[in-house]
Amino acid sequence: MQDIDPVLFLAPLATVVFSVILVVWWHYKRRLTATILVVAALAYFAAIGLKVVVQEATYGWIQSTFGTVSVPAGLYFGLQTSFFEVGLAYLVARFAVSHWNIDARDGEGYGVSLAFWENGILTGALSLFSLALTYVFIADGLLPQSTYQTLVTSQPSVFYPRAQLLFPTALSILERFSSFLIHFSWGYLCVLAAYLHKRNYLFLALPMGLVDALVPFAGEVPLWVFELGLFLIALGAFAVTWRVTERDRRRGYAKELTPAIPATPA
């Protein structure tokens, strides 16, 4: 059996290390508490669970009706991310603001935490663990031949020579960075929307989930074109987020005060 090349470990390993460093740095240099990390985990994994349930029940119909690569299929994924990931991020943030004394200063940490659970854990640590098991099983001859043939057929790129793996690995790391930018953006906006009661921030965050509408079209263009486009979208989302929230950052996230009603003269 041909074993997988260790260069495949680079992308998930880099993602895990980058995510952990960001969490630690934000904890000590900015503002990220254990409470925020847990609150973000509740929002993120609840959203992922709902997406799994919905897709198990409906994706077969979407696929048979509209095909795997189509605008309706793209909207199917994009709208789920908007409503479940972004929507739940807002609802959980709103609950945390009301019950756990979370305020706008926690917005950055919330965005970093959402990105951590997505990249550092779900697509980073779990992928690294899966690759490590596959590597050890093949190296020690523990993988059944039928399973090995299935792996070769379903994921032939895993067995590409190193020279062919380096560029896709670099693009995979870029994709995770794009994911960090966009998760940070909508997480930050959701906390500000919940704390400052500014729905315009929520309305700005919700469409960011539509980035997943591009997923069905990933194989329709060269991989570098797709990843570059994804990065530019994520960078644009981050730039817009930072720009529109500038005034509130300068004001120290002060809430708007309701003008007092003058007393009626006697």
Short mmCIF file of C-alpha atoms in Angstrom, two decimals:
data_model
loop_
_atom_site.label_atom_id
_atom_site.label_comp_id
_atom_site.label_asym_id
_atom_site.label_seq_id
_atom_site.Cartn_x
_atom_site.Cartn_y
_atom_site.Cartn_z
CA MET A 1 0.00 0.00 0.00
CA GLN A 2 1.17 3.51 -0.83
CA ASP A 3 1.08 5.70 2.26
CA ILE A 4 -0.08 9.32 2.23
CA ASP A 5 2.56 12.05 2.10
CA PRO A 6 3.20 13.83 5.45
CA VAL A 7 2.92 17.19 3.64
CA LEU A 8 -0.85 16.72 3.95
CA PHE A 9 -0.49 17.36 7.67
CA LEU A 10 0.72 20.91 7.04
CA ALA A 11 -2.66 22.53 6.32
CA PRO A 12 -4.61 21.22 9.36
CA LEU A 13 -1.55 21.59 11.61
CA ALA A 14 -1.00 25.20 10.54
CA THR A 15 -4.71 25.88 11.06
CA VAL A 16 -4.71 24.46 14.59
CA VAL A 17 -1.52 26.30 15.60
CA PHE A 18 -2.72 29.59 14.10
CA SER A 19 -6.12 29.30 15.80
CA VAL A 20 -4.68 28.47 19.22
CA ILE A 21 -2.14 31.31 19.02
CA LEU A 22 -4.91 33.77 18.15
CA VAL A 23 -7.06 32.67 21.08
CA VAL A 24 -4.14 32.92 23.52
CA TRP A 25 -3.02 36.27 22.11
CA TRP A 26 -6.53 37.73 22.24
CA HIS A 27 -6.92 36.49 25.81
CA TYR A 28 -3.79 38.22 27.05
CA LYS A 29 -3.52 41.23 24.73
CA ARG A 30 -7.11 42.11 23.83
CA ARG A 31 -10.21 40.59 25.47
CA LEU A 32 -11.27 36.96 25.25
CA THR A 33 -12.60 35.16 28.31
CA ALA A 34 -13.45 31.52 28.91
CA THR A 35 -17.12 32.54 29.04
CA ILE A 36 -16.94 33.98 25.52
CA LEU A 37 -15.24 30.81 24.26
CA VAL A 38 -18.05 28.69 25.71
CA VAL A 39 -20.80 31.01 24.44
CA ALA A 40 -19.30 30.86 20.93
CA ALA A 41 -19.11 27.06 21.15
CA LEU A 42 -22.82 26.89 22.01
CA ALA A 43 -23.73 29.08 19.05
CA TYR A 44 -21.41 27.35 16.60
CA PHE A 45 -22.09 23.69 17.37
CA ALA A 46 -25.85 24.26 17.68
CA ALA A 47 -25.74 25.76 14.18
CA ILE A 48 -23.68 22.87 12.80
CA GLY A 49 -26.07 20.39 14.38
CA LEU A 50 -29.07 22.09 12.78
CA LYS A 51 -27.35 22.16 9.40
CA VAL A 52 -26.63 18.42 9.63
CA VAL A 53 -30.28 17.66 10.49
CA VAL A 54 -31.63 19.86 7.68
CA GLN A 55 -29.24 18.46 5.09
CA GLU A 56 -29.97 14.86 6.07
CA ALA A 57 -33.67 15.55 5.53
CA THR A 58 -33.59 17.73 2.42
CA TYR A 59 -30.32 17.58 0.48
CA GLY A 60 -31.35 14.49 -1.47
CA TRP A 61 -34.37 16.36 -2.83
CA ILE A 62 -32.28 19.44 -3.68
CA GLN A 63 -29.75 17.27 -5.48
CA SER A 64 -32.31 15.33 -7.50
CA THR A 65 -34.37 18.43 -8.35
CA PHE A 66 -31.72 21.04 -9.10
CA GLY A 67 -28.49 19.09 -9.43
CA THR A 68 -25.30 19.30 -7.39
CA VAL A 69 -23.93 22.35 -9.21
CA SER A 70 -26.65 24.97 -9.56
CA VAL A 71 -27.75 28.33 -8.21
CA PRO A 72 -30.54 26.78 -6.06
CA ALA A 73 -28.01 24.33 -4.59
CA GLY A 74 -25.69 27.23 -3.81
CA LEU A 75 -28.47 29.22 -2.15
CA TYR A 76 -29.43 26.10 -0.22
CA PHE A 77 -26.02 26.05 1.49
CA GLY A 78 -25.63 29.81 1.73
CA LEU A 79 -29.00 30.44 3.36
CA GLN A 80 -28.37 27.71 5.92
CA THR A 81 -25.14 29.39 6.97
CA SER A 82 -26.84 32.79 7.13
CA PHE A 83 -29.79 31.65 9.21
CA PHE A 84 -28.13 29.01 11.37
CA GLU A 85 -24.53 30.15 11.90
CA VAL A 86 -25.03 33.92 11.75
CA GLY A 87 -28.57 33.88 13.13
CA LEU A 88 -27.71 31.69 16.10
CA ALA A 89 -24.53 33.67 16.72
CA TYR A 90 -26.76 36.71 17.17
CA LEU A 91 -29.43 34.99 19.29
CA VAL A 92 -26.87 33.42 21.62
CA ALA A 93 -24.99 36.73 21.86
CA ARG A 94 -28.24 38.49 22.73
CA PHE A 95 -28.95 35.96 25.49
CA ALA A 96 -25.38 36.31 26.79
CA VAL A 97 -25.67 40.10 26.86
CA SER A 98 -28.87 39.84 28.92
CA HIS A 99 -27.84 37.09 31.33
CA TRP A 100 -24.03 36.81 31.44
CA ASN A 101 -22.92 40.46 31.38
CA ILE A 102 -21.36 40.20 27.93
CA ASP A 103 -20.83 43.59 26.32
CA ALA A 104 -19.56 45.09 23.09
CA ARG A 105 -15.93 44.81 24.22
CA ASP A 106 -16.35 41.04 23.94
CA GLY A 107 -17.27 41.28 20.25
CA GLU A 108 -13.76 40.72 18.96
CA GLY A 109 -13.24 37.72 21.24
CA TYR A 110 -16.57 36.26 20.15
CA GLY A 111 -15.56 36.50 16.50
CA VAL A 112 -12.17 34.93 17.23
CA SER A 113 -13.87 32.15 19.19
CA LEU A 114 -16.30 31.32 16.38
CA ALA A 115 -13.33 31.14 14.00
CA PHE A 116 -11.48 28.93 16.49
CA TRP A 117 -14.26 26.33 16.72
CA GLU A 118 -14.64 26.29 12.93
CA ASN A 119 -10.98 26.20 11.96
CA GLY A 120 -9.01 25.10 14.98
CA ILE A 121 -11.33 22.28 16.00
CA LEU A 122 -13.83 21.15 13.34
CA THR A 123 -11.71 21.49 10.21
CA GLY A 124 -8.31 21.57 11.89
CA ALA A 125 -7.92 19.16 14.80
CA LEU A 126 -10.45 16.62 13.50
CA SER A 127 -8.84 16.57 10.04
CA LEU A 128 -5.40 16.21 11.61
CA PHE A 129 -6.61 13.32 13.76
CA SER A 130 -8.23 11.58 10.77
CA LEU A 131 -5.10 11.97 8.62
CA ALA A 132 -2.88 10.70 11.44
CA LEU A 133 -5.03 7.59 11.87
CA THR A 134 -5.01 6.91 8.12
CA TYR A 135 -1.24 7.38 7.98
CA VAL A 136 -0.59 5.01 10.89
CA PHE A 137 -3.07 2.38 9.69
CA ILE A 138 -1.53 2.28 6.21
CA ALA A 139 2.05 2.34 7.51
CA ASP A 140 1.37 -0.56 9.91
CA GLY A 141 -0.71 -2.53 7.40
CA LEU A 142 -3.83 -2.30 9.59
CA LEU A 143 -6.10 -0.83 6.91
CA PRO A 144 -8.19 -3.49 5.10
CA GLN A 145 -7.51 -3.71 1.37
CA SER A 146 -11.14 -2.93 0.53
CA THR A 147 -11.05 0.23 2.66
CA TYR A 148 -7.77 1.24 1.05
CA GLN A 149 -9.21 0.83 -2.46
CA THR A 150 -12.26 2.87 -1.49
CA LEU A 151 -9.95 5.61 -0.22
CA VAL A 152 -7.90 5.55 -3.42
CA THR A 153 -11.07 5.81 -5.52
CA SER A 154 -12.85 8.48 -3.47
CA GLN A 155 -9.83 10.63 -2.55
CA PRO A 156 -7.11 10.05 -5.16
CA SER A 157 -5.52 13.43 -4.38
CA VAL A 158 -4.46 12.09 -0.98
CA PHE A 159 -1.91 9.89 -2.76
CA TYR A 160 -0.49 12.52 -5.11
CA PRO A 161 3.28 13.02 -5.04
CA ARG A 162 4.63 15.82 -2.87
CA ALA A 163 5.24 18.19 -5.76
CA GLN A 164 1.54 18.09 -6.63
CA LEU A 165 0.42 18.57 -3.03
CA LEU A 166 2.34 21.72 -2.07
CA PHE A 167 0.26 24.25 -3.99
CA PRO A 168 -3.16 22.81 -2.96
CA THR A 169 -1.90 22.71 0.63
CA ALA A 170 -1.02 26.41 0.46
CA LEU A 171 -4.48 27.16 -0.96
CA SER A 172 -6.07 25.14 1.83
CA ILE A 173 -4.27 27.30 4.41
CA LEU A 174 -5.47 30.43 2.57
CA GLU A 175 -9.04 29.10 2.72
CA ARG A 176 -8.82 28.72 6.49
CA PHE A 177 -7.55 32.29 6.80
CA SER A 178 -10.52 33.45 4.72
CA SER A 179 -12.78 31.51 7.07
CA PHE A 180 -11.22 33.25 10.06
CA LEU A 181 -11.84 36.70 8.57
CA ILE A 182 -15.49 36.08 7.80
CA HIS A 183 -16.31 34.30 11.09
CA PHE A 184 -14.61 37.10 12.99
CA SER A 185 -16.62 39.68 11.03
CA TRP A 186 -20.09 38.27 11.63
CA GLY A 187 -19.30 37.32 15.24
CA TYR A 188 -18.15 40.85 16.01
CA LEU A 189 -21.19 42.39 14.31
CA CYS A 190 -23.59 40.06 16.13
CA VAL A 191 -22.32 41.09 19.57
CA LEU A 192 -22.48 44.78 18.69
CA ALA A 193 -25.99 44.31 17.29
CA ALA A 194 -27.08 42.55 20.48
CA TYR A 195 -25.45 44.97 22.93
CA LEU A 196 -26.03 48.28 21.17
CA HIS A 197 -29.48 47.27 19.83
CA LYS A 198 -28.43 48.20 16.31
CA ARG A 199 -30.18 45.93 13.85
CA ASN A 200 -28.23 47.34 10.94
CA TYR A 201 -25.21 45.40 12.21
CA LEU A 202 -27.24 42.19 12.15
CA PHE A 203 -28.53 42.97 8.65
CA LEU A 204 -24.92 43.47 7.56
CA ALA A 205 -23.80 40.19 9.15
CA LEU A 206 -26.55 37.91 7.78
CA PRO A 207 -25.57 38.15 4.08
CA MET A 208 -22.01 37.17 4.96
CA GLY A 209 -23.22 33.60 5.41
CA LEU A 210 -24.10 33.51 1.72
CA VAL A 211 -20.40 32.98 1.03
CA ASP A 212 -21.19 29.26 1.35
CA ALA A 213 -23.36 29.58 -1.76
CA LEU A 214 -20.08 29.32 -3.68
CA VAL A 215 -19.32 25.83 -2.38
CA PRO A 216 -21.07 23.86 -5.18
CA PHE A 217 -19.06 25.80 -7.79
CA ALA A 218 -15.63 25.07 -6.31
CA GLY A 219 -14.82 22.52 -9.00
CA GLU A 220 -16.05 24.65 -11.89
CA VAL A 221 -13.01 26.96 -11.93
CA PRO A 222 -9.29 26.46 -11.21
CA LEU A 223 -8.76 25.95 -7.50
CA TRP A 224 -6.54 29.02 -7.14
CA VAL A 225 -9.21 31.21 -8.75
CA PHE A 226 -11.86 29.92 -6.36
CA GLU A 227 -9.68 30.36 -3.25
CA LEU A 228 -8.51 33.81 -4.31
CA GLY A 229 -12.11 34.89 -4.91
CA LEU A 230 -13.11 33.52 -1.51
CA PHE A 231 -10.26 35.38 0.15
CA LEU A 232 -11.20 38.68 -1.50
CA ILE A 233 -14.81 38.28 -0.36
CA ALA A 234 -13.71 37.53 3.21
CA LEU A 235 -11.25 40.42 3.19
CA GLY A 236 -13.99 42.73 1.90
CA ALA A 237 -16.36 41.56 4.65
CA PHE A 238 -13.73 42.26 7.28
CA ALA A 239 -12.88 45.70 5.83
CA VAL A 240 -16.55 46.72 5.70
CA THR A 241 -17.10 45.45 9.26
CA TRP A 242 -14.16 47.40 10.63
CA ARG A 243 -15.17 50.53 8.76
CA VAL A 244 -18.85 50.65 9.73
CA THR A 245 -18.11 49.95 13.40
CA GLU A 246 -15.40 52.61 13.65
CA ARG A 247 -17.68 55.24 15.19
CA ASP A 248 -18.82 52.90 17.96
CA ARG A 249 -15.25 51.89 18.74
CA ARG A 250 -14.26 55.54 19.07
CA ARG A 251 -17.21 56.23 21.37
CA GLY A 252 -16.19 53.32 23.58
CA TYR A 253 -19.31 51.33 22.59
CA ALA A 254 -21.55 53.74 24.47
CA LYS A 255 -25.22 52.99 24.11
CA GLU A 256 -27.46 55.65 22.66
CA LEU A 257 -29.30 57.43 25.43
CA THR A 258 -33.06 57.88 25.14
CA PRO A 259 -33.87 61.63 25.53
CA ALA A 260 -35.67 62.36 28.77
CA ILE A 261 -39.31 63.47 28.47
CA PRO A 262 -39.61 67.00 29.92
CA ALA A 263 -41.89 67.32 32.90
CA THR A 264 -45.29 68.89 32.27
CA PRO A 265 -45.50 72.31 33.99
CA ALA A 266 -47.93 72.44 36.86
#
